[in-house]
Amino acid sequence: MAERVFSGIQPSGVIHIGNYIGAIKNWVSIIDSYDCIFCVVDYHAITVGYTPSELRERILETAKTLIASGIDPDKCTIFVQSRVPEHTELTWILNAVTPVSDLERMTQYKDKKLQNMDNINTGLLTYPILMASDILLYKTNAVPVGDDQAQHLEFTREMARRFNSRFGDTFLEPKTLLGEATRIKGLDGNTKMSKSLNNYIALMEEKEDIWKKLKVAVTDPARKRRTDPGNPYICNIFSLHRMFSSEEELGFVEKGCKTAEIGCIECKQILAKNINDTVSPLRDKMRELDRNTDYVMDVLEEGRKTCSRLAGATMEEVREKIGVIY
Ligand code: TRP
């Protein structure tokens, strides 16, 4: 039997090419080799400020984006976290075996605390427990995540060990499946492409908008004039080429930049074309899904059923072990 993979994506905004390269594309590549479950983690998304009407739209939008990106519902399970209440139930139980100090140490919590000074809610702190519950409920063998989530995964393994040693063997310790892709920088040169920094290219961006955004994107700052040679290895545009362009084009822009044979505009035009070539079939598929919301709803309902069954069985075992079945 194939090993189980579980991963989650927050419905917290427009999905950009960084999310695609950093996560979704890796998911697509393993879909045939594992028994995959992909989850739209809406209960994680409510730990930071949001508008209910927008969240409602984004849950569906996120599910559609996954399907449009090649996460084929016939080959895996896709569902929405809040529709399977066992996730929050297990979270409560794991809360009771987790030292507060372990949570306070998490890097993402410390970062988010600084970013959300006006709303440091308990959910921000216990976020990793909900994530551990997502994973452990399905006896997951492996979790594909970006390096920013590696600490949460280590925490999940610790959680499994702690529970198992106290109540007997119940959970598996999941492996981390790190994708090949590194994190994509923002167009402004910031270390992370993110919606909140508005330095992204959306996955469903129209052709003209891809160009508008790339045109003004930061390049090697030392290359001020067209005749100055550039350093591709510090240029974010070159790192994007690595993800979207052919070997041949890569060689061409690498040499062209270093020798000033090509300018940044020409280099960016090649990239714009390649990004558009990658995302245009996804855009088409998305439009098709927009006209077919019933299909997406059916996929999510099927996913809910499958996951309820699996999560329900694990929870019965957990309730029994912790002593609440009488
Ligand atoms: N915390 C993850 C992120 O922000 C999302 C997530 C929630 C997740 N539950 C998960 C990822 C379970 C993998 C497995 O990217």
GROMACS .gro file of C-alpha atoms and ligand atoms in nm:
model
  341
    1MET     CA    1   0.000   0.000   0.000
    2ALA     CA    2   0.123   0.349  -0.087
    3GLU     CA    3   0.246   0.568   0.195
    4ARG     CA    4   0.018   0.846   0.309
    5VAL     CA    5   0.105   1.207   0.243
    6PHE     CA    6  -0.078   1.499   0.401
    7SER     CA    7  -0.031   1.868   0.338
    8GLY     CA    8  -0.224   2.187   0.393
    9ILE     CA    9  -0.262   2.528   0.237
   10GLN     CA   10  -0.417   2.833   0.399
   11PRO     CA   11  -0.702   3.006   0.219
   12SER     CA   12  -0.555   3.337   0.323
   13GLY     CA   13  -0.523   3.522  -0.002
   14VAL     CA   14  -0.427   3.516  -0.364
   15ILE     CA   15  -0.205   3.222  -0.441
   16HIS     CA   16   0.114   3.343  -0.607
   17ILE     CA   17   0.386   3.180  -0.815
   18GLY     CA   18   0.591   3.142  -0.496
   19ASN     CA   19   0.322   2.916  -0.347
   20TYR     CA   20   0.301   2.727  -0.674
   21ILE     CA   21   0.673   2.665  -0.711
   22GLY     CA   22   0.733   2.619  -0.338
   23ALA     CA   23   0.444   2.386  -0.265
   24ILE     CA   24   0.171   2.303  -0.515
   25LYS     CA   25   0.405   2.195  -0.796
   26ASN     CA   26   0.576   1.951  -0.558
   27TRP     CA   27   0.241   1.812  -0.457
   28VAL     CA   28   0.150   1.751  -0.820
   29SER     CA   29   0.479   1.568  -0.875
   30ILE     CA   30   0.415   1.312  -0.598
   31ILE     CA   31   0.045   1.257  -0.653
   32ASP     CA   32   0.097   0.923  -0.833
   33SER     CA   33   0.348   0.784  -0.583
   34TYR     CA   34   0.160   0.839  -0.258
   35ASP     CA   35  -0.186   0.823  -0.113
   36CYS     CA   36  -0.226   1.200  -0.088
   37ILE     CA   37  -0.461   1.413   0.119
   38PHE     CA   38  -0.458   1.789   0.059
   39CYS     CA   39  -0.638   2.018   0.296
   40VAL     CA   40  -0.759   2.378   0.278
   41VAL     CA   41  -0.677   2.478   0.634
   42ASP     CA   42  -0.940   2.742   0.708
   43TYR     CA   43  -0.911   2.711   1.087
   44HIS     CA   44  -0.546   2.808   1.062
   45ALA     CA   45  -0.639   3.112   0.858
   46ILE     CA   46  -0.863   3.262   1.128
   47THR     CA   47  -0.571   3.312   1.368
   48VAL     CA   48  -0.491   3.642   1.196
   49GLY     CA   49  -0.727   3.927   1.109
   50TYR     CA   50  -0.970   3.846   0.827
   51THR     CA   51  -1.315   3.922   0.686
   52PRO     CA   52  -1.569   3.634   0.695
   53SER     CA   53  -1.714   3.709   0.351
   54GLU     CA   54  -1.365   3.704   0.200
   55LEU     CA   55  -1.268   3.384   0.378
   56ARG     CA   56  -1.581   3.219   0.244
   57GLU     CA   57  -1.475   3.300  -0.112
   58ARG     CA   58  -1.115   3.208  -0.061
   59ILE     CA   59  -1.187   2.860   0.067
   60LEU     CA   60  -1.347   2.770  -0.264
   61GLU     CA   61  -1.096   2.973  -0.461
   62THR     CA   62  -0.810   2.783  -0.297
   63ALA     CA   63  -0.967   2.447  -0.371
   64LYS     CA   64  -1.020   2.551  -0.732
   65THR     CA   65  -0.663   2.671  -0.761
   66LEU     CA   66  -0.533   2.334  -0.642
   67ILE     CA   67  -0.743   2.150  -0.897
   68ALA     CA   68  -0.652   2.396  -1.175
   69SER     CA   69  -0.284   2.349  -1.088
   70GLY     CA   70  -0.297   1.977  -1.150
   71ILE     CA   71  -0.402   1.832  -0.816
   72ASP     CA   72  -0.633   1.581  -0.979
   73PRO     CA   73  -0.926   1.489  -0.751
   74ASP     CA   74  -0.944   1.146  -0.916
   75LYS     CA   75  -0.597   1.068  -0.784
   76CYS     CA   76  -0.610   1.213  -0.433
   77THR     CA   77  -0.833   1.356  -0.163
   78ILE     CA   78  -0.904   1.729  -0.129
   79PHE     CA   79  -1.109   1.865   0.160
   80VAL     CA   80  -1.170   2.163   0.388
   81GLN     CA   81  -1.037   2.135   0.744
   82SER     CA   82  -1.338   2.283   0.928
   83ARG     CA   83  -1.568   2.024   0.769
   84VAL     CA   84  -1.395   1.748   0.967
   85PRO     CA   85  -1.436   1.848   1.333
   86GLU     CA   86  -1.197   1.576   1.452
   87HIS     CA   87  -0.914   1.819   1.373
   88THR     CA   88  -1.019   2.056   1.649
   89GLU     CA   89  -1.113   1.771   1.880
   90LEU     CA   90  -0.767   1.620   1.861
   91THR     CA   91  -0.619   1.968   1.905
   92TRP     CA   92  -0.790   1.996   2.242
   93ILE     CA   93  -0.652   1.664   2.359
   94LEU     CA   94  -0.300   1.744   2.239
   95ASN     CA   95  -0.327   2.085   2.410
   96ALA     CA   96  -0.343   1.898   2.734
   97VAL     CA   97  -0.009   1.726   2.678
   98THR     CA   98   0.187   2.021   2.534
   99PRO     CA   99   0.404   2.246   2.749
  100VAL     CA  100   0.330   2.615   2.682
  101SER     CA  101   0.703   2.681   2.670
  102ASP     CA  102   0.741   2.453   2.364
  103LEU     CA  103   0.490   2.668   2.178
  104GLU     CA  104   0.643   2.997   2.286
  105ARG     CA  105   0.971   2.886   2.134
  106MET     CA  106   0.834   2.842   1.780
  107THR     CA  107   0.988   3.080   1.527
  108GLN     CA  108   0.667   3.137   1.336
  109TYR     CA  109   0.484   3.230   1.655
  110LYS     CA  110   0.751   3.479   1.749
  111ASP     CA  111   0.735   3.635   1.400
  112LYS     CA  112   0.357   3.646   1.389
  113LYS     CA  113   0.341   3.797   1.735
  114LEU     CA  114   0.545   4.089   1.610
  115GLN     CA  115   0.333   4.124   1.296
  116ASN     CA  116   0.001   4.108   1.484
  117MET     CA  117   0.066   4.314   1.797
  118ASP     CA  118  -0.301   4.416   1.813
  119ASN     CA  119  -0.425   4.056   1.796
  120ILE     CA  120  -0.195   3.812   1.974
  121ASN     CA  121  -0.467   3.550   2.026
  122THR     CA  122  -0.424   3.205   2.176
  123GLY     CA  123  -0.477   3.050   1.833
  124LEU     CA  124  -0.149   3.200   1.713
  125LEU     CA  125   0.024   3.017   1.995
  126THR     CA  126  -0.153   2.684   1.956
  127TYR     CA  127  -0.138   2.692   1.573
  128PRO     CA  128   0.129   2.416   1.567
  129ILE     CA  129  -0.097   2.185   1.767
  130LEU     CA  130  -0.375   2.219   1.511
  131MET     CA  131  -0.120   2.149   1.239
  132ALA     CA  132   0.008   1.844   1.428
  133SER     CA  133  -0.352   1.723   1.462
  134ASP     CA  134  -0.407   1.761   1.086
  135ILE     CA  135  -0.111   1.538   1.022
  136LEU     CA  136  -0.140   1.282   1.302
  137LEU     CA  137  -0.512   1.214   1.251
  138TYR     CA  138  -0.440   1.044   0.920
  139LYS     CA  139  -0.140   0.839   1.036
  140THR     CA  140   0.058   1.034   0.782
  141ASN     CA  141   0.396   0.896   0.670
  142ALA     CA  142   0.529   1.206   0.499
  143VAL     CA  143   0.454   1.576   0.475
  144PRO     CA  144   0.571   1.791   0.183
  145VAL     CA  145   0.635   2.141   0.315
  146GLY     CA  146   0.864   2.435   0.257
  147ASP     CA  147   1.158   2.491   0.488
  148ASP     CA  148   0.959   2.753   0.680
  149GLN     CA  149   0.740   2.471   0.813
  150ALA     CA  150   1.021   2.232   0.905
  151GLN     CA  151   1.010   2.337   1.270
  152HIS     CA  152   0.636   2.269   1.289
  153LEU     CA  153   0.700   1.923   1.154
  154GLU     CA  154   0.969   1.854   1.409
  155PHE     CA  155   0.717   1.965   1.670
  156THR     CA  156   0.460   1.723   1.523
  157ARG     CA  157   0.702   1.432   1.560
  158GLU     CA  158   0.771   1.530   1.920
  159MET     CA  159   0.399   1.550   1.980
  160ALA     CA  160   0.355   1.195   1.845
  161ARG     CA  161   0.637   1.063   2.063
  162ARG     CA  162   0.504   1.237   2.371
  163PHE     CA  163   0.151   1.104   2.322
  164ASN     CA  164   0.271   0.753   2.237
  165SER     CA  165   0.499   0.726   2.536
  166ARG     CA  166   0.225   0.834   2.772
  167PHE     CA  167  -0.075   0.651   2.625
  168GLY     CA  168   0.076   0.374   2.411
  169ASP     CA  169   0.153   0.348   2.040
  170THR     CA  170  -0.103   0.552   1.848
  171PHE     CA  171   0.055   0.801   1.611
  172LEU     CA  172   0.321   0.773   1.341
  173GLU     CA  173   0.614   1.013   1.329
  174PRO     CA  174   0.588   1.173   0.985
  175LYS     CA  175   0.890   1.240   0.764
  176THR     CA  176   0.950   1.579   0.609
  177LEU     CA  177   0.947   1.579   0.229
  178LEU     CA  178   1.137   1.891   0.133
  179GLY     CA  179   1.074   1.995  -0.225
  180GLU     CA  180   1.356   2.079  -0.462
  181ALA     CA  181   1.251   2.440  -0.493
  182THR     CA  182   1.392   2.707  -0.274
  183ARG     CA  183   1.183   2.991  -0.149
  184ILE     CA  184   1.104   3.257  -0.406
  185LYS     CA  185   1.199   3.613  -0.323
  186GLY     CA  186   0.961   3.901  -0.371
  187LEU     CA  187   0.977   4.125  -0.678
  188ASP     CA  188   1.101   4.403  -0.450
  189GLY     CA  189   1.398   4.188  -0.347
  190ASN     CA  190   1.244   4.112  -0.007
  191THR     CA  191   1.337   3.766   0.122
  192LYS     CA  192   0.987   3.628   0.080
  193MET     CA  193   0.725   3.662  -0.190
  194SER     CA  194   0.406   3.731  -0.002
  195LYS     CA  195   0.064   3.871  -0.046
  196SER     CA  196   0.090   4.109   0.247
  197LEU     CA  197   0.407   4.265   0.106
  198ASN     CA  198   0.241   4.308  -0.234
  199ASN     CA  199   0.557   4.188  -0.409
  200TYR     CA  200   0.411   3.889  -0.585
  201ILE     CA  201   0.291   3.760  -0.921
  202ALA     CA  202  -0.040   3.584  -0.872
  203LEU     CA  203  -0.069   3.236  -1.013
  204MET     CA  204  -0.372   3.343  -1.213
  205GLU     CA  205  -0.219   3.676  -1.317
  206GLU     CA  206  -0.310   3.796  -1.667
  207LYS     CA  207  -0.034   3.819  -1.925
  208GLU     CA  208  -0.022   4.200  -1.930
  209ASP     CA  209  -0.007   4.216  -1.551
  210ILE     CA  210   0.280   3.968  -1.534
  211TRP     CA  211   0.476   4.205  -1.753
  212LYS     CA  212   0.368   4.518  -1.562
  213LYS     CA  213   0.497   4.366  -1.240
  214LEU     CA  214   0.818   4.221  -1.383
  215LYS     CA  215   0.908   4.541  -1.563
  216VAL     CA  216   0.963   4.724  -1.235
  217ALA     CA  217   1.101   4.427  -1.037
  218VAL     CA  218   1.434   4.467  -0.858
  219THR     CA  219   1.747   4.334  -1.036
  220ASP     CA  220   2.117   4.347  -0.953
  221PRO     CA  221   2.136   4.697  -0.798
  222ALA     CA  222   2.495   4.743  -0.919
  223ARG     CA  223   2.379   4.720  -1.279
  224LYS     CA  224   2.269   5.079  -1.327
  225ARG     CA  225   2.318   5.128  -1.701
  226ARG     CA  226   2.244   4.897  -1.990
  227THR     CA  227   2.620   4.875  -2.058
  228ASP     CA  228   2.711   4.768  -1.702
  229PRO     CA  229   2.773   4.395  -1.670
  230GLY     CA  230   2.544   4.233  -1.412
  231ASN     CA  231   2.572   3.955  -1.158
  232PRO     CA  232   2.298   3.700  -1.227
  233TYR     CA  233   2.375   3.506  -0.909
  234ILE     CA  234   2.245   3.784  -0.687
  235CYS     CA  235   1.960   3.879  -0.920
  236ASN     CA  236   1.615   3.758  -0.827
  237ILE     CA  237   1.507   3.766  -1.190
  238PHE     CA  238   1.774   3.507  -1.265
  239SER     CA  239   1.653   3.289  -0.979
  240LEU     CA  240   1.305   3.306  -1.132
  241HIS     CA  241   1.452   3.205  -1.466
  242ARG     CA  242   1.585   2.895  -1.295
  243MET     CA  243   1.228   2.798  -1.216
  244PHE     CA  244   1.052   2.894  -1.535
  245SER     CA  245   1.304   2.890  -1.821
  246SER     CA  246   1.476   2.619  -2.025
  247GLU     CA  247   1.843   2.527  -1.976
  248GLU     CA  248   1.921   2.696  -2.304
  249GLU     CA  249   1.753   3.024  -2.209
  250LEU     CA  250   1.915   3.006  -1.870
  251GLY     CA  251   2.259   2.989  -2.031
  252PHE     CA  252   2.168   3.270  -2.265
  253VAL     CA  253   2.058   3.516  -1.996
  254GLU     CA  254   2.340   3.414  -1.762
  255LYS     CA  255   2.605   3.496  -2.019
  256GLY     CA  256   2.414   3.792  -2.161
  257CYS     CA  257   2.385   3.952  -1.818
  258LYS     CA  258   2.748   3.896  -1.720
  259THR     CA  259   2.875   4.041  -2.047
  260ALA     CA  260   2.609   4.313  -2.080
  261GLU     CA  261   2.514   4.164  -2.416
  262ILE     CA  262   2.152   4.179  -2.308
  263GLY     CA  263   1.980   4.431  -2.084
  264CYS     CA  264   1.746   4.369  -1.793
  265ILE     CA  265   1.443   4.443  -2.007
  266GLU     CA  266   1.524   4.171  -2.260
  267CYS     CA  267   1.600   3.930  -1.978
  268LYS     CA  268   1.269   4.009  -1.812
  269GLN     CA  269   1.078   3.971  -2.140
  270ILE     CA  270   1.200   3.614  -2.175
  271LEU     CA  271   1.097   3.544  -1.817
  272ALA     CA  272   0.755   3.705  -1.861
  273LYS     CA  273   0.688   3.483  -2.161
  274ASN     CA  274   0.790   3.170  -1.973
  275ILE     CA  275   0.588   3.252  -1.663
  276ASN     CA  276   0.290   3.317  -1.886
  277ASP     CA  277   0.343   2.991  -2.075
  278THR     CA  278   0.344   2.805  -1.743
  279VAL     CA  279   0.039   2.970  -1.592
  280SER     CA  280  -0.184   3.020  -1.895
  281PRO     CA  281  -0.316   2.660  -1.901
  282LEU     CA  282  -0.384   2.694  -1.528
  283ARG     CA  283  -0.575   3.017  -1.590
  284ASP     CA  284  -0.786   2.844  -1.854
  285LYS     CA  285  -0.861   2.554  -1.622
  286MET     CA  286  -0.951   2.800  -1.346
  287ARG     CA  287  -1.202   2.975  -1.574
  288GLU     CA  288  -1.355   2.641  -1.656
  289LEU     CA  289  -1.387   2.560  -1.284
  290ASP     CA  290  -1.538   2.903  -1.218
  291ARG     CA  291  -1.822   2.796  -1.444
  292ASN     CA  292  -1.849   2.465  -1.265
  293THR     CA  293  -1.866   2.532  -0.893
  294ASP     CA  294  -2.093   2.231  -0.839
  295TYR     CA  295  -1.813   2.001  -0.946
  296VAL     CA  296  -1.575   2.160  -0.697
  297MET     CA  297  -1.836   2.129  -0.421
  298ASP     CA  298  -1.875   1.759  -0.504
  299VAL     CA  299  -1.500   1.705  -0.486
  300LEU     CA  300  -1.488   1.869  -0.143
  301GLU     CA  301  -1.785   1.668  -0.019
  302GLU     CA  302  -1.621   1.343  -0.132
  303GLY     CA  303  -1.306   1.456   0.047
  304ARG     CA  304  -1.499   1.535   0.362
  305LYS     CA  305  -1.651   1.187   0.364
  306THR     CA  306  -1.320   1.009   0.315
  307CYS     CA  307  -1.147   1.216   0.580
  308SER     CA  308  -1.430   1.190   0.831
  309ARG     CA  309  -1.408   0.816   0.811
  310LEU     CA  310  -1.029   0.808   0.859
  311ALA     CA  311  -1.022   1.078   1.126
  312GLY     CA  312  -1.319   0.923   1.306
  313ALA     CA  313  -1.139   0.591   1.339
  314THR     CA  314  -0.826   0.756   1.480
  315MET     CA  315  -1.031   0.957   1.728
  316GLU     CA  316  -1.206   0.646   1.858
  317GLU     CA  317  -0.865   0.501   1.929
  318VAL     CA  318  -0.749   0.824   2.095
  319ARG     CA  319  -1.057   0.858   2.316
  320GLU     CA  320  -1.014   0.499   2.425
  321LYS     CA  321  -0.644   0.548   2.507
  322ILE     CA  322  -0.686   0.870   2.706
  323GLY     CA  323  -0.963   0.716   2.914
  324VAL     CA  324  -1.280   0.898   2.817
  325ILE     CA  325  -1.467   0.595   2.686
  326TYR     CA  326  -1.663   0.446   2.971
  327TRP     N1  327   0.114   2.577   0.847
  327TRP     C1  328   0.116   2.548   0.706
  327TRP     C2  329   0.157   2.672   0.628
  327TRP     O1  330   0.134   2.782   0.673
  327TRP     C3  331  -0.019   2.502   0.658
  327TRP     C4  332  -0.061   2.373   0.721
  327TRP     C5  333  -0.159   2.354   0.811
  327TRP     C6  334  -0.004   2.244   0.694
  327TRP     N2  335  -0.171   2.222   0.844
  327TRP     C7  336  -0.078   2.153   0.775
  327TRP     C8  337   0.100   2.199   0.613
  327TRP     C9  338  -0.045   2.017   0.774
  327TRP    C10  339   0.130   2.064   0.612
  327TRP    C11  340   0.059   1.972   0.694
  327TRP     O2  341   0.209   2.660   0.520
   0.00000   0.00000   0.00000
